Amino acid sequence: VQTCALPILDALEAIRVEALGRKGKLAEVSKTFGKLTPEERASLGKLLNAVKQELESNLDARKAALESVALNARLASEWFDLTTPAPGIRPGHLHPVTQVQREIEDLFVSLGFAIMDGPEVEQEYYNFDALNIPPDHPARDMQDTFWLKDGRLLRTHTSPVQIRALEKLGAPLKMIAPGRVFRNEEVDPSHEHTFYQLEGMMVDRDVSVAHLIYFMKTLLSAIFHREVTVRLRPGFFPFVEPGFELDIQCLICGGKGCPVCKQSGWVEILGSGMVHPAVIESAGLDSTRYTGWAFGLGPARTALARHGIPDIRILYDSDVRFLEQFAR
Ligand code: DAH
């Protein structure tokens, strides 16, 4: 049992020693016994014993009371409930980029699209040639990548899945293809060498730009849960004609200019366009019969725009505590 080191208990002990100790007040009185008659000695002895007993029992009672107050205080402050369930393992959550990807998947599945996959180590044919990017085309320089010794490469975009999906499923086709892509790229606030894309494609009879615009509007309002200002620019991609760059007004600076939008006020969210007839033909389909639209989007940039994160790099190399704020 731990004794209570309360100052008041020390004070009480000092009082006990002073009154009842061997050199205490009562002992002093006892020293006068020798000068007394036997009768006086007997009655004084009795009296002293009574006083001594009374003092002792009072001091003991006081000490017990103080100790129980101290013990109760400890019990109150150190109490805990042994029967409370343990907090358990902290649950994880999806990465903000994965959240965007899953939401887009849910949306397109609800619209009747298939979710397709393609290899990250891709053949040159699917990554470039079949997408109307011949060997000497400058678009190959813009998508410099990592090559394997056997001639394959790390895919630079998810667009090769367009060809694979058309070859496998034919037309009509509605599909999206999320996945990881790679480029030999200088890393900066909006570029990573390894990143994600999400491809979408619809091929059928009589598909027009009107369908493309409808699906892009549906997509963007689902992602941002609000009105976003968008801008369509003509954009060149060899596998679409016409091609468009779809930008949203920067949600971080509201269009004033910041590092994410490279001071332009606009963030490229996706590339899109009407599938080039050469691509339809590459997949073995009749381009006079089928038309289509396609888009390619960056889920990480979308996540940055949605959460107001100013630098793409912190999505991938930051402490997990940074990511925890995006738990859902
Ligand atoms: N593959 C293009 C890129 O990585 C993005 C893209 C643009 C995809 C236009 C498309 C599209 O499907 O129609 O830069």
Short mmCIF file of C-alpha atoms and ligand atoms in Angstrom, two decimals:
data_model
loop_
_atom_site.label_atom_id
_atom_site.label_comp_id
_atom_site.label_asym_id
_atom_site.label_seq_id
_atom_site.Cartn_x
_atom_site.Cartn_y
_atom_site.Cartn_z
CA VAL A 1 0.00 0.00 0.00
CA GLN A 2 1.35 3.36 -0.97
CA THR A 3 1.40 5.84 1.88
CA CYS A 4 0.08 9.25 1.16
CA ALA A 5 2.84 11.81 1.16
CA LEU A 6 0.49 14.58 2.13
CA PRO A 7 2.07 17.56 3.94
CA ILE A 8 -0.87 17.64 6.29
CA LEU A 9 -0.04 14.10 7.46
CA ASP A 10 3.53 15.17 8.23
CA ALA A 11 2.14 18.05 10.25
CA LEU A 12 -0.07 15.63 12.15
CA GLU A 13 2.90 13.37 12.91
CA ALA A 14 4.86 16.36 14.18
CA ILE A 15 2.03 17.15 16.57
CA ARG A 16 2.01 13.53 17.79
CA VAL A 17 5.75 13.60 18.46
CA GLU A 18 5.48 16.92 20.24
CA ALA A 19 2.74 15.70 22.58
CA LEU A 20 3.35 12.00 22.97
CA GLY A 21 6.96 11.41 21.90
CA ARG A 22 9.71 10.27 24.28
CA LYS A 23 10.81 13.84 24.70
CA GLY A 24 7.31 15.24 24.30
CA LYS A 25 5.12 17.31 26.56
CA LEU A 26 3.54 14.37 28.39
CA ALA A 27 6.96 12.79 29.00
CA GLU A 28 8.08 16.08 30.54
CA VAL A 29 5.19 15.98 32.96
CA SER A 30 6.09 12.39 33.86
CA LYS A 31 9.56 13.53 34.91
CA THR A 32 8.01 15.39 37.88
CA PHE A 33 6.74 12.08 39.34
CA GLY A 34 9.75 11.70 41.61
CA LYS A 35 8.77 14.78 43.65
CA LEU A 36 5.24 13.54 44.26
CA THR A 37 3.65 11.48 47.02
CA PRO A 38 2.47 7.99 46.05
CA GLU A 39 -1.18 9.13 46.13
CA GLU A 40 -0.46 12.17 43.98
CA ARG A 41 1.59 9.99 41.63
CA ALA A 42 -1.27 7.47 41.28
CA SER A 43 -3.90 10.07 40.45
CA LEU A 44 -1.60 12.04 38.13
CA GLY A 45 -0.57 8.79 36.41
CA LYS A 46 -4.18 7.92 35.81
CA LEU A 47 -4.87 11.37 34.47
CA LEU A 48 -1.83 11.27 32.17
CA ASN A 49 -2.85 7.87 30.80
CA ALA A 50 -6.34 9.11 30.09
CA VAL A 51 -5.00 12.24 28.35
CA LYS A 52 -2.52 10.11 26.39
CA GLN A 53 -5.23 7.69 25.24
CA GLU A 54 -7.56 10.47 24.27
CA LEU A 55 -4.85 12.24 22.27
CA GLU A 56 -3.80 9.03 20.55
CA SER A 57 -7.27 8.08 19.53
CA ASN A 58 -8.00 11.60 18.27
CA LEU A 59 -4.77 11.67 16.28
CA ASP A 60 -5.48 8.21 14.82
CA ALA A 61 -9.01 9.18 13.85
CA ARG A 62 -7.77 12.37 12.25
CA LYS A 63 -5.08 10.50 10.36
CA ALA A 64 -7.54 7.89 9.11
CA ALA A 65 -9.94 10.60 7.95
CA LEU A 66 -7.21 12.49 6.05
CA GLU A 67 -5.96 9.31 4.44
CA SER A 68 -9.38 8.31 3.27
CA VAL A 69 -9.97 11.76 1.73
CA ALA A 70 -6.64 11.40 -0.13
CA LEU A 71 -7.45 7.89 -1.26
CA ASN A 72 -10.87 8.93 -2.55
CA ALA A 73 -9.29 11.77 -4.51
CA ARG A 74 -6.88 9.31 -6.13
CA LEU A 75 -9.60 6.83 -6.93
CA ALA A 76 -11.65 9.58 -8.52
CA SER A 77 -8.79 10.84 -10.69
CA GLU A 78 -7.19 7.52 -11.58
CA TRP A 79 -10.40 5.64 -12.27
CA PHE A 80 -10.92 3.97 -15.58
CA ASP A 81 -13.48 1.60 -17.00
CA LEU A 82 -11.91 -1.80 -17.63
CA THR A 83 -15.01 -2.88 -19.54
CA THR A 84 -14.81 -0.13 -22.19
CA PRO A 85 -14.15 -1.73 -25.59
CA ALA A 86 -10.62 -1.08 -26.95
CA PRO A 87 -10.48 1.61 -29.67
CA GLY A 88 -9.39 -0.95 -32.25
CA ILE A 89 -7.31 -0.48 -35.39
CA ARG A 90 -7.77 2.92 -36.98
CA PRO A 91 -9.67 2.43 -40.23
CA GLY A 92 -7.97 3.51 -43.44
CA HIS A 93 -9.64 5.31 -46.32
CA LEU A 94 -9.33 5.70 -50.04
CA HIS A 95 -6.72 8.02 -51.48
CA PRO A 96 -8.27 11.23 -52.88
CA VAL A 97 -7.23 10.18 -56.39
CA THR A 98 -8.89 6.78 -55.92
CA GLN A 99 -12.00 8.54 -54.61
CA VAL A 100 -12.26 10.53 -57.84
CA GLN A 101 -11.68 7.39 -59.91
CA ARG A 102 -14.33 5.39 -58.04
CA GLU A 103 -16.90 8.16 -58.34
CA ILE A 104 -16.34 8.42 -62.08
CA GLU A 105 -16.58 4.65 -62.38
CA ASP A 106 -19.88 4.64 -60.49
CA LEU A 107 -21.23 7.40 -62.70
CA PHE A 108 -20.32 5.72 -65.98
CA VAL A 109 -21.44 2.28 -64.85
CA SER A 110 -24.82 3.87 -64.08
CA LEU A 111 -24.81 5.18 -67.68
CA GLY A 112 -24.20 1.71 -69.10
CA PHE A 113 -20.43 1.91 -69.68
CA ALA A 114 -18.08 -1.04 -69.20
CA ILE A 115 -14.89 -0.61 -67.13
CA MET A 116 -11.89 -1.86 -69.08
CA ASP A 117 -8.28 -2.54 -68.21
CA GLY A 118 -5.11 -2.54 -70.25
CA PRO A 119 -1.47 -3.46 -69.61
CA GLU A 120 0.91 -0.87 -68.13
CA VAL A 121 3.73 -2.40 -70.15
CA GLU A 122 2.30 -1.82 -73.60
CA GLN A 123 3.19 -2.50 -77.19
CA GLU A 124 4.35 0.40 -79.27
CA TYR A 125 1.55 -0.41 -81.71
CA TYR A 126 -1.27 0.14 -79.19
CA ASN A 127 0.31 3.14 -77.50
CA PHE A 128 1.14 4.97 -80.74
CA ASP A 129 0.63 3.46 -84.22
CA ALA A 130 -2.96 2.25 -83.82
CA LEU A 131 -3.83 5.65 -82.38
CA ASN A 132 -2.76 7.39 -85.57
CA ILE A 133 0.65 8.37 -84.19
CA PRO A 134 3.20 7.13 -86.76
CA PRO A 135 6.87 6.63 -85.75
CA ASP A 136 8.08 10.06 -86.92
CA HIS A 137 5.15 11.98 -85.41
CA PRO A 138 6.08 14.83 -83.02
CA ALA A 139 3.41 13.58 -80.57
CA ARG A 140 5.85 10.81 -79.71
CA ASP A 141 8.31 13.38 -78.40
CA MET A 142 5.60 14.99 -76.29
CA GLN A 143 4.96 11.61 -74.74
CA ASP A 144 8.54 10.53 -74.12
CA THR A 145 8.52 7.41 -72.00
CA PHE A 146 10.47 4.48 -70.60
CA TRP A 147 11.29 1.76 -73.10
CA LEU A 148 11.98 -1.89 -72.42
CA LYS A 149 14.79 -3.69 -74.25
CA ASP A 150 12.24 -5.90 -76.06
CA GLY A 151 10.67 -2.85 -77.74
CA ARG A 152 7.70 -2.53 -75.41
CA LEU A 153 7.19 0.63 -73.36
CA LEU A 154 5.47 1.92 -70.26
CA ARG A 155 2.23 3.28 -71.66
CA THR A 156 2.10 7.06 -71.81
CA HIS A 157 -1.69 7.26 -71.68
CA THR A 158 -4.78 5.09 -71.26
CA SER A 159 -5.78 5.65 -74.90
CA PRO A 160 -4.35 2.26 -76.05
CA VAL A 161 -7.29 0.70 -74.20
CA GLN A 162 -9.55 2.31 -76.83
CA ILE A 163 -8.08 -0.02 -79.45
CA ARG A 164 -7.96 -3.05 -77.17
CA ALA A 165 -11.59 -2.54 -76.16
CA LEU A 166 -12.79 -2.08 -79.75
CA GLU A 167 -10.86 -5.17 -80.84
CA LYS A 168 -12.30 -7.21 -78.03
CA LEU A 169 -15.89 -5.99 -77.83
CA GLY A 170 -16.50 -4.34 -81.22
CA ALA A 171 -19.14 -1.67 -81.73
CA PRO A 172 -21.41 -0.36 -80.39
CA LEU A 173 -19.13 0.28 -77.42
CA LYS A 174 -19.37 2.39 -74.27
CA MET A 175 -16.39 2.00 -71.98
CA ILE A 176 -14.08 3.76 -69.55
CA ALA A 177 -10.53 2.68 -68.72
CA PRO A 178 -8.86 4.04 -65.56
CA GLY A 179 -5.21 3.27 -64.94
CA ARG A 180 -1.64 4.21 -64.30
CA VAL A 181 0.51 5.80 -66.97
CA PHE A 182 4.12 6.94 -67.24
CA ARG A 183 6.19 9.64 -68.88
CA ASN A 184 9.80 10.67 -68.89
CA GLU A 185 8.80 14.00 -67.45
CA GLU A 186 10.35 16.72 -65.35
CA VAL A 187 8.48 16.67 -62.02
CA ASP A 188 6.83 20.00 -61.12
CA PRO A 189 3.69 21.18 -59.25
CA SER A 190 1.43 19.74 -61.95
CA HIS A 191 3.50 16.91 -63.44
CA GLU A 192 4.56 13.50 -62.18
CA HIS A 193 6.46 10.81 -64.11
CA THR A 194 3.95 8.24 -62.87
CA PHE A 195 0.34 9.28 -62.76
CA TYR A 196 -3.23 8.28 -63.46
CA GLN A 197 -5.57 8.75 -66.32
CA LEU A 198 -9.12 7.80 -67.02
CA GLU A 199 -10.11 7.17 -70.59
CA GLY A 200 -13.67 7.15 -71.87
CA MET A 201 -15.06 6.17 -75.25
CA MET A 202 -18.37 5.71 -76.98
CA VAL A 203 -18.61 4.28 -80.49
CA ASP A 204 -21.89 3.69 -82.22
CA ARG A 205 -23.85 4.77 -85.26
CA ASP A 206 -24.58 8.52 -85.51
CA VAL A 207 -22.53 9.59 -82.48
CA SER A 208 -21.89 13.33 -82.60
CA VAL A 209 -20.24 16.18 -80.69
CA ALA A 210 -23.60 16.70 -79.00
CA HIS A 211 -23.17 13.34 -77.24
CA LEU A 212 -19.65 14.26 -76.22
CA ILE A 213 -20.76 17.56 -74.70
CA TYR A 214 -23.66 15.92 -72.90
CA PHE A 215 -21.43 13.30 -71.29
CA MET A 216 -18.69 15.78 -70.35
CA LYS A 217 -21.20 18.09 -68.67
CA THR A 218 -22.70 15.16 -66.78
CA LEU A 219 -19.21 14.07 -65.76
CA LEU A 220 -18.02 17.45 -64.52
CA SER A 221 -21.12 18.32 -62.52
CA ALA A 222 -20.93 14.87 -60.87
CA ILE A 223 -17.28 15.37 -59.90
CA PHE A 224 -17.42 18.92 -58.62
CA HIS A 225 -20.94 18.93 -57.17
CA ARG A 226 -21.33 22.52 -58.34
CA GLU A 227 -21.31 24.77 -61.34
CA VAL A 228 -17.81 24.95 -62.74
CA THR A 229 -16.83 27.35 -65.46
CA VAL A 230 -15.49 25.40 -68.39
CA ARG A 231 -13.70 26.35 -71.52
CA LEU A 232 -13.45 24.26 -74.68
CA ARG A 233 -10.43 24.95 -76.85
CA PRO A 234 -9.49 23.31 -80.07
CA GLY A 235 -6.81 20.83 -79.12
CA PHE A 236 -4.68 18.53 -81.20
CA PHE A 237 -4.55 14.85 -80.45
CA PRO A 238 -3.76 12.56 -83.40
CA PHE A 239 -6.49 10.07 -82.44
CA VAL A 240 -9.39 12.54 -82.53
CA GLU A 241 -10.75 14.95 -85.12
CA PRO A 242 -11.90 17.48 -84.16
CA GLY A 243 -10.07 17.49 -80.83
CA PHE A 244 -10.79 19.65 -77.78
CA GLU A 245 -9.01 20.66 -74.62
CA LEU A 246 -11.50 21.02 -71.83
CA ASP A 247 -10.34 23.39 -69.08
CA ILE A 248 -12.08 24.36 -65.88
CA GLN A 249 -11.60 27.70 -64.24
CA CYS A 250 -9.06 27.16 -61.45
CA LEU A 251 -10.97 26.34 -58.26
CA ILE A 252 -7.96 27.24 -56.13
CA CYS A 253 -7.44 30.85 -57.17
CA GLY A 254 -10.83 31.40 -58.82
CA GLY A 255 -9.14 32.28 -62.08
CA LYS A 256 -6.69 34.89 -60.76
CA GLY A 257 -3.61 32.76 -61.34
CA CYS A 258 -1.62 30.47 -59.00
CA PRO A 259 1.06 27.76 -59.24
CA VAL A 260 -1.43 24.99 -60.05
CA CYS A 261 -2.92 26.79 -63.06
CA LYS A 262 0.51 28.15 -63.95
CA GLN A 263 -0.85 31.67 -63.45
CA SER A 264 -3.31 31.18 -66.31
CA GLY A 265 -6.51 30.87 -64.25
CA TRP A 266 -7.46 27.67 -66.07
CA VAL A 267 -6.66 24.02 -65.38
CA GLU A 268 -6.63 21.39 -68.09
CA ILE A 269 -8.95 18.70 -66.88
CA LEU A 270 -9.33 16.56 -69.95
CA GLY A 271 -8.64 16.09 -73.62
CA SER A 272 -11.45 14.92 -75.84
CA GLY A 273 -12.75 14.76 -79.35
CA MET A 274 -14.44 12.73 -82.04
CA VAL A 275 -12.65 9.46 -82.61
CA HIS A 276 -10.47 9.72 -85.71
CA PRO A 277 -11.64 7.44 -88.58
CA ALA A 278 -8.12 5.99 -88.72
CA VAL A 279 -8.54 4.76 -85.13
CA ILE A 280 -11.88 3.11 -85.93
CA GLU A 281 -10.19 1.45 -88.90
CA SER A 282 -7.17 0.37 -86.80
CA ALA A 283 -9.58 -1.58 -84.65
CA GLY A 284 -10.98 -3.32 -87.72
CA LEU A 285 -14.27 -1.41 -87.83
CA ASP A 286 -15.89 0.45 -90.73
CA SER A 287 -15.41 4.17 -90.19
CA THR A 288 -18.21 5.03 -92.62
CA ARG A 289 -20.57 3.14 -90.41
CA TYR A 290 -19.31 4.04 -86.92
CA THR A 291 -18.38 7.29 -85.23
CA GLY A 292 -17.49 8.00 -81.63
CA TRP A 293 -16.25 10.38 -79.00
CA ALA A 294 -13.45 9.87 -76.52
CA PHE A 295 -11.88 11.66 -73.59
CA GLY A 296 -8.87 11.28 -71.32
CA LEU A 297 -8.87 12.82 -67.86
CA GLY A 298 -6.33 13.18 -65.05
CA PRO A 299 -7.92 12.04 -61.76
CA ALA A 300 -5.06 13.59 -59.72
CA ARG A 301 -5.54 17.03 -61.24
CA THR A 302 -9.23 16.62 -60.68
CA ALA A 303 -8.56 15.80 -57.01
CA LEU A 304 -6.28 18.87 -56.71
CA ALA A 305 -8.93 21.10 -58.22
CA ARG A 306 -11.64 19.63 -56.02
CA HIS A 307 -9.74 20.01 -52.72
CA GLY A 308 -7.74 23.14 -53.50
CA ILE A 309 -4.39 21.33 -53.19
CA PRO A 310 -1.65 23.45 -54.78
CA ASP A 311 0.92 20.80 -55.69
CA ILE A 312 0.39 17.36 -57.25
CA ARG A 313 3.50 15.95 -55.57
CA ILE A 314 2.06 16.04 -52.07
CA LEU A 315 -0.63 13.60 -53.16
CA TYR A 316 2.02 10.95 -53.57
CA ASP A 317 4.99 11.62 -51.32
CA SER A 318 3.46 13.25 -48.26
CA ASP A 319 2.99 11.96 -44.76
CA VAL A 320 -0.20 9.92 -44.45
CA ARG A 321 -1.48 12.53 -41.96
CA PHE A 322 -1.85 14.93 -44.86
CA LEU A 323 -4.10 12.45 -46.63
CA GLU A 324 -6.18 11.69 -43.56
CA GLN A 325 -8.05 14.97 -43.94
CA PHE A 326 -9.64 13.52 -47.08
CA ALA A 327 -11.07 10.48 -45.27
CA ARG A 328 -14.71 9.85 -46.01
N1 DAH B 1 -4.29 10.52 -74.39
C1 DAH B 1 -4.26 11.95 -74.26
C2 DAH B 1 -3.07 12.35 -73.40
O1 DAH B 1 -2.60 11.56 -72.65
C3 DAH B 1 -5.52 12.44 -73.61
C4 DAH B 1 -6.68 12.32 -74.52
C5 DAH B 1 -6.99 13.35 -75.34
C6 DAH B 1 -7.47 11.19 -74.54
C7 DAH B 1 -8.07 13.32 -76.18
C8 DAH B 1 -8.55 11.08 -75.40
C9 DAH B 1 -8.85 12.18 -76.21
O2 DAH B 1 -9.33 10.03 -75.46
O3 DAH B 1 -9.93 12.10 -77.04
O4 DAH B 1 -2.63 13.45 -73.47
#
